[in-house]
Structures are given as C-alpha cells and as structure tokens.
Amino acid sequence: MKKLILNLIILLSLSLKSFSQTTSTSATTENQSFGQKLMSKLEFGIKAGGNYSNFTSANFTTDPLPGFNAGFIVAYKFTDNFLVQEEFLYSLQGAKVKSGELGMQDIKLSYASVPILFKYRTNSGFYLAAGGQAGFKIKENVGGKTDLKFAKKVDFGAVGGIGYQSKIGLGIDARYYYGVQKVSETPSASLGDFKNNSIQASIFYIF
C-alpha cells in the first residue's frame, strides 16, 4: 500500500512537472510568435536632407533660408502598400529678413519635429505621403541673438510629399510643410501673422 501511494505521488509529480514545462514552452512560443509578427510589420530607418524655408503671411520682405533636417524613421505596415510613418527629426527652419521692422537679418528656428504620415507605396517603390507635423522649439537665433523669445515653443502644420524606396531600402523623399500655427510669441500687427513653410528633400535608408 505504501509503495502504491509512493508510486502515485511520484507519477503525479512527474505529470505536473511535465504539464508545467509544456505550458511554459507554449507560452514562450506564443510570445515569440507575437513578437515576430509585430517586428515583421515594423520598419526602422534613418534620414537626412536639406530644407528651403520661409514665412508666409508676413508683413515684411523675406527670402528663403537654407537649412537641414536629420533623424529617425519608424513605420507600421498595415499592408505591403499602406503604412503609417512617424519620424523624429532635428529641423532648421526660418527665413532671411530683407526689410521691414526687423531690418535685415537671418531668423533661424531649430525644432524637434515629429511628422506623422499616412503613406501609399506602390509595388515598384514610389509612394505618396500626407499627414500632420508638430515641432517643438529647441533654440532660436534672431540676428545672432538667442534670448529674445521670438518664436512660440510649439509649431504645427500639414505635410505632403512624394518619394521612392528601392528594394535595398535606400530612397529619396521630397515634401512640403505648411505651418498653420503663428510663429511669433508676441502678436504684432506690424509683423503680421506669419507662419512657417518649408520645402524639404532627403535621402533615407530603411534597415
């Protein structure tokens, strides 16, 4: 009788251990499967390029200001053709002031820009993209002065563009940013409700 009970206890212990290992292995496999599926839907990349920026609706004369942009790309593929893409960029914008109350000087506005774009990409690699963008001011330089609090801390607007991505992940991108937020921190009738706008051209690489 004692041997029978001992054998039953040993058998039960082995069964529970086996069940526990099977359950653990199954859960790990399911987690790996979910992680693999998620990663297969994501794209990561880097990009860099140039900006050609200016102000719209300004009551003073300006010329475009050359600048640059650089940062990271994260995209989620709903399908092979439809994606939503978020970018984290450093972007130098602004304008060259030629006349008016501000005189003649360069206004350089540095932003941490976060565009969120919906993309349609053809099987050949060409794509269209459109969405919105928020910019968070990092610093400003107005005629060499950096402590004027000239521009608002946040800028936002609409983005649209076209591009091409090759089979190896290397591509080019061209877009236009149209700001809808007034730039000036202090409203001024003489300066007008001027806003940022920028033409951007970049190269990128998707890993």
mmCIF file of C-alpha atoms in Angstrom:
data_model
loop_
_atom_site.group_PDB
_atom_site.id
_atom_site.type_symbol
_atom_site.label_atom_id
_atom_site.label_comp_id
_atom_site.label_asym_id
_atom_site.label_seq_id
_atom_site.Cartn_x
_atom_site.Cartn_y
_atom_site.Cartn_z
ATOM 1 C CA MET A 1 0.000 0.000 0.000
ATOM 2 C CA LYS A 2 2.797 2.393 0.900
ATOM 3 C CA LYS A 3 4.583 1.541 -2.314
ATOM 4 C CA LEU A 4 1.408 2.176 -4.284
ATOM 5 C CA ILE A 5 0.891 5.587 -2.667
ATOM 6 C CA LEU A 6 4.558 6.469 -3.198
ATOM 7 C CA ASN A 7 4.324 5.459 -6.844
ATOM 8 C CA LEU A 8 1.173 7.546 -7.287
ATOM 9 C CA ILE A 9 2.855 10.582 -5.701
ATOM 10 C CA ILE A 10 5.901 10.185 -7.961
ATOM 11 C CA LEU A 11 3.671 9.749 -11.030
ATOM 12 C CA LEU A 12 1.599 12.807 -10.083
ATOM 13 C CA SER A 13 4.738 14.902 -9.513
ATOM 14 C CA LEU A 14 6.181 13.909 -12.884
ATOM 15 C CA SER A 15 2.856 14.670 -14.589
ATOM 16 C CA LEU A 16 2.625 18.139 -13.006
ATOM 17 C CA LYS A 17 6.241 18.891 -13.911
ATOM 18 C CA SER A 18 5.668 17.802 -17.492
ATOM 19 C CA PHE A 19 2.463 19.876 -17.737
ATOM 20 C CA SER A 20 4.253 22.929 -16.320
ATOM 21 C CA GLN A 21 7.102 22.629 -18.842
ATOM 22 C CA THR A 22 4.650 22.181 -21.730
ATOM 23 C CA THR A 23 2.619 25.231 -20.669
ATOM 24 C CA SER A 24 5.756 27.345 -20.256
ATOM 25 C CA THR A 25 7.077 26.283 -23.664
ATOM 26 C CA SER A 26 3.689 27.017 -25.279
ATOM 27 C CA ALA A 27 3.509 30.496 -23.708
ATOM 28 C CA THR A 28 7.070 31.268 -24.808
ATOM 29 C CA THR A 29 6.276 30.147 -28.353
ATOM 30 C CA GLU A 30 3.141 32.302 -28.426
ATOM 31 C CA ASN A 31 5.084 35.327 -27.156
ATOM 32 C CA GLN A 32 7.812 34.782 -29.729
ATOM 33 C CA SER A 33 5.189 34.418 -32.424
ATOM 34 C CA PHE A 34 3.506 37.722 -31.422
ATOM 35 C CA GLY A 35 6.877 39.476 -31.257
ATOM 36 C CA GLN A 36 7.897 38.126 -34.638
ATOM 37 C CA LYS A 37 4.589 39.190 -36.187
ATOM 38 C CA LEU A 38 4.940 42.700 -34.732
ATOM 39 C CA MET A 39 8.525 43.088 -35.928
ATOM 40 C CA SER A 40 7.553 41.928 -39.406
ATOM 41 C CA LYS A 41 5.092 44.846 -39.549
ATOM 42 C CA LEU A 42 7.614 47.491 -38.470
ATOM 43 C CA GLU A 43 10.195 49.410 -40.488
ATOM 44 C CA PHE A 44 13.080 51.393 -38.990
ATOM 45 C CA GLY A 45 15.361 53.834 -40.741
ATOM 46 C CA ILE A 46 17.449 56.984 -40.749
ATOM 47 C CA LYS A 47 17.221 60.066 -42.946
ATOM 48 C CA ALA A 48 18.952 63.379 -43.624
ATOM 49 C CA GLY A 49 18.468 66.209 -46.064
ATOM 50 C CA GLY A 50 18.020 69.896 -46.730
ATOM 51 C CA ASN A 51 15.298 72.472 -46.019
ATOM 52 C CA TYR A 52 14.423 75.585 -48.001
ATOM 53 C CA SER A 53 12.298 77.535 -45.543
ATOM 54 C CA ASN A 54 10.418 80.831 -45.455
ATOM 55 C CA PHE A 55 7.494 82.627 -43.765
ATOM 56 C CA THR A 56 4.002 83.062 -45.204
ATOM 57 C CA SER A 57 1.601 85.958 -44.391
ATOM 58 C CA ALA A 58 4.432 88.197 -43.164
ATOM 59 C CA ASN A 59 4.215 91.995 -43.291
ATOM 60 C CA PHE A 60 7.900 92.190 -44.139
ATOM 61 C CA THR A 61 10.024 91.054 -47.063
ATOM 62 C CA THR A 62 11.845 87.734 -46.777
ATOM 63 C CA ASP A 63 13.963 85.348 -48.793
ATOM 64 C CA PRO A 64 14.157 81.571 -48.218
ATOM 65 C CA LEU A 65 16.647 80.296 -45.651
ATOM 66 C CA PRO A 66 18.653 77.116 -46.366
ATOM 67 C CA GLY A 67 18.664 74.608 -43.518
ATOM 68 C CA PHE A 68 18.768 70.877 -42.897
ATOM 69 C CA ASN A 69 16.919 68.002 -41.273
ATOM 70 C CA ALA A 70 18.071 64.652 -39.868
ATOM 71 C CA GLY A 71 16.676 61.913 -37.680
ATOM 72 C CA PHE A 72 14.968 58.542 -37.354
ATOM 73 C CA ILE A 73 12.017 56.780 -39.015
ATOM 74 C CA VAL A 74 9.558 54.253 -37.577
ATOM 75 C CA ALA A 75 6.742 52.873 -39.752
ATOM 76 C CA TYR A 76 3.967 50.335 -39.270
ATOM 77 C CA LYS A 77 2.737 48.379 -42.297
ATOM 78 C CA PHE A 78 -0.996 47.707 -42.357
ATOM 79 C CA THR A 79 -0.326 46.023 -45.702
ATOM 80 C CA ASP A 80 2.623 45.999 -48.095
ATOM 81 C CA ASN A 81 1.177 49.154 -49.688
ATOM 82 C CA PHE A 82 -0.396 51.104 -46.801
ATOM 83 C CA LEU A 83 1.724 52.391 -43.909
ATOM 84 C CA VAL A 84 1.665 54.930 -41.098
ATOM 85 C CA GLN A 85 5.060 56.525 -40.512
ATOM 86 C CA GLU A 86 6.398 58.581 -37.627
ATOM 87 C CA GLU A 87 9.668 60.484 -37.734
ATOM 88 C CA PHE A 88 11.815 62.119 -35.062
ATOM 89 C CA LEU A 89 13.827 64.903 -36.667
ATOM 90 C CA TYR A 90 16.033 67.877 -35.950
ATOM 91 C CA SER A 91 14.956 70.573 -38.404
ATOM 92 C CA LEU A 92 16.392 74.056 -39.001
ATOM 93 C CA GLN A 93 13.784 76.478 -40.408
ATOM 94 C CA GLY A 94 13.206 80.227 -40.596
ATOM 95 C CA ALA A 95 13.756 82.982 -43.147
ATOM 96 C CA LYS A 96 16.118 85.717 -44.338
ATOM 97 C CA VAL A 97 14.505 89.065 -43.482
ATOM 98 C CA LYS A 98 15.220 91.670 -46.174
ATOM 99 C CA SER A 99 13.282 94.726 -44.970
ATOM 100 C CA GLY A 100 10.670 95.973 -42.520
ATOM 101 C CA GLU A 101 10.541 96.398 -38.758
ATOM 102 C CA LEU A 102 13.021 93.569 -38.182
ATOM 103 C CA GLY A 103 15.641 95.053 -40.521
ATOM 104 C CA MET A 104 17.955 92.722 -42.443
ATOM 105 C CA GLN A 105 18.832 89.558 -40.540
ATOM 106 C CA ASP A 106 18.513 85.791 -40.542
ATOM 107 C CA ILE A 107 15.884 84.198 -38.319
ATOM 108 C CA LYS A 108 16.942 80.608 -37.562
ATOM 109 C CA LEU A 109 14.478 78.395 -35.703
ATOM 110 C CA SER A 110 15.572 74.921 -34.607
ATOM 111 C CA TYR A 111 12.813 72.381 -33.957
ATOM 112 C CA ALA A 112 12.471 68.802 -32.785
ATOM 113 C CA SER A 113 9.928 67.864 -35.451
ATOM 114 C CA VAL A 114 7.580 64.871 -35.283
ATOM 115 C CA PRO A 115 5.723 64.230 -38.565
ATOM 116 C CA ILE A 116 3.052 61.505 -38.610
ATOM 117 C CA LEU A 117 2.301 60.458 -42.186
ATOM 118 C CA PHE A 118 -0.041 58.075 -43.946
ATOM 119 C CA LYS A 119 1.708 56.516 -46.927
ATOM 120 C CA TYR A 120 0.612 54.639 -50.003
ATOM 121 C CA ARG A 121 3.585 52.811 -51.527
ATOM 122 C CA THR A 122 3.334 51.050 -54.851
ATOM 123 C CA ASN A 123 4.944 47.689 -55.525
ATOM 124 C CA SER A 124 7.573 49.478 -57.615
ATOM 125 C CA GLY A 125 8.649 51.626 -54.631
ATOM 126 C CA PHE A 126 7.122 55.016 -55.460
ATOM 127 C CA TYR A 127 4.884 56.494 -52.765
ATOM 128 C CA LEU A 128 2.637 59.375 -51.732
ATOM 129 C CA ALA A 129 2.521 60.634 -48.143
ATOM 130 C CA ALA A 130 0.362 63.107 -46.221
ATOM 131 C CA GLY A 131 -0.269 63.966 -42.591
ATOM 132 C CA GLY A 132 0.494 66.398 -39.811
ATOM 133 C CA GLN A 133 3.611 67.605 -38.048
ATOM 134 C CA ALA A 134 4.354 69.074 -34.633
ATOM 135 C CA GLY A 135 7.559 70.984 -33.973
ATOM 136 C CA PHE A 136 8.986 71.724 -30.530
ATOM 137 C CA LYS A 137 11.374 74.666 -30.464
ATOM 138 C CA ILE A 138 14.873 73.742 -29.302
ATOM 139 C CA LYS A 139 16.529 77.098 -29.849
ATOM 140 C CA GLU A 140 16.281 80.277 -31.901
ATOM 141 C CA ASN A 141 18.772 82.695 -33.390
ATOM 142 C CA VAL A 142 17.471 86.094 -34.480
ATOM 143 C CA GLY A 143 20.253 88.167 -35.981
ATOM 144 C CA GLY A 144 22.772 86.472 -33.694
ATOM 145 C CA LYS A 145 20.643 86.880 -30.534
ATOM 146 C CA THR A 146 19.371 83.757 -28.808
ATOM 147 C CA ASP A 147 17.437 85.095 -25.807
ATOM 148 C CA LEU A 148 14.631 87.120 -27.410
ATOM 149 C CA LYS A 149 11.791 84.570 -27.036
ATOM 150 C CA PHE A 150 10.834 85.453 -30.597
ATOM 151 C CA ALA A 151 9.034 82.244 -31.606
ATOM 152 C CA LYS A 152 6.444 80.106 -29.845
ATOM 153 C CA LYS A 153 7.567 76.874 -28.204
ATOM 154 C CA VAL A 154 5.311 74.722 -30.401
ATOM 155 C CA ASP A 155 4.690 74.833 -34.139
ATOM 156 C CA PHE A 156 2.355 72.578 -36.110
ATOM 157 C CA GLY A 157 1.103 72.196 -39.657
ATOM 158 C CA ALA A 158 0.340 69.893 -42.582
ATOM 159 C CA VAL A 159 2.778 67.801 -44.629
ATOM 160 C CA GLY A 160 2.525 66.253 -48.074
ATOM 161 C CA GLY A 161 5.093 64.664 -50.318
ATOM 162 C CA ILE A 162 6.308 62.011 -52.726
ATOM 163 C CA GLY A 163 9.235 59.640 -52.710
ATOM 164 C CA TYR A 164 10.847 56.438 -53.858
ATOM 165 C CA GLN A 165 12.217 53.485 -51.872
ATOM 166 C CA SER A 166 14.415 50.922 -53.613
ATOM 167 C CA LYS A 167 14.422 47.190 -52.910
ATOM 168 C CA ILE A 168 17.577 47.553 -50.778
ATOM 169 C CA GLY A 169 15.920 50.192 -48.545
ATOM 170 C CA LEU A 170 17.686 53.273 -49.932
ATOM 171 C CA GLY A 171 15.354 56.061 -51.036
ATOM 172 C CA ILE A 172 14.661 59.742 -51.669
ATOM 173 C CA ASP A 173 11.874 61.909 -50.287
ATOM 174 C CA ALA A 174 10.521 65.354 -51.214
ATOM 175 C CA ARG A 175 7.811 67.115 -49.220
ATOM 176 C CA TYR A 176 6.222 70.432 -48.392
ATOM 177 C CA TYR A 177 5.427 71.617 -44.871
ATOM 178 C CA TYR A 178 2.744 74.276 -44.444
ATOM 179 C CA GLY A 179 2.524 75.734 -40.948
ATOM 180 C CA VAL A 180 -0.858 76.678 -39.504
ATOM 181 C CA GLN A 181 0.475 77.936 -36.155
ATOM 182 C CA LYS A 182 1.535 81.598 -35.872
ATOM 183 C CA VAL A 183 5.276 81.753 -35.304
ATOM 184 C CA SER A 184 5.615 84.920 -33.229
ATOM 185 C CA GLU A 185 5.423 84.595 -29.435
ATOM 186 C CA THR A 186 4.220 88.224 -29.182
ATOM 187 C CA PRO A 187 1.384 89.251 -31.556
ATOM 188 C CA SER A 188 2.253 92.266 -33.699
ATOM 189 C CA ALA A 189 0.050 93.949 -36.310
ATOM 190 C CA SER A 190 3.134 95.410 -37.977
ATOM 191 C CA LEU A 191 4.777 91.991 -38.404
ATOM 192 C CA GLY A 192 1.619 90.079 -39.332
ATOM 193 C CA ASP A 193 0.503 86.551 -38.513
ATOM 194 C CA PHE A 194 3.417 84.890 -40.256
ATOM 195 C CA LYS A 195 3.794 81.098 -40.319
ATOM 196 C CA ASN A 196 6.490 78.591 -41.203
ATOM 197 C CA ASN A 197 6.643 76.831 -44.529
ATOM 198 C CA SER A 198 9.379 74.640 -45.902
ATOM 199 C CA ILE A 199 10.363 72.542 -48.897
ATOM 200 C CA GLN A 200 12.350 69.504 -47.793
ATOM 201 C CA ALA A 201 14.399 66.985 -49.761
ATOM 202 C CA SER A 202 16.014 63.998 -48.048
ATOM 203 C CA ILE A 203 17.678 60.679 -48.584
ATOM 204 C CA PHE A 204 16.860 57.776 -46.270
ATOM 205 C CA TYR A 205 17.700 54.181 -45.581
ATOM 206 C CA ILE A 206 15.267 51.572 -44.219
ATOM 207 C CA PHE A 207 17.000 48.704 -42.414
#
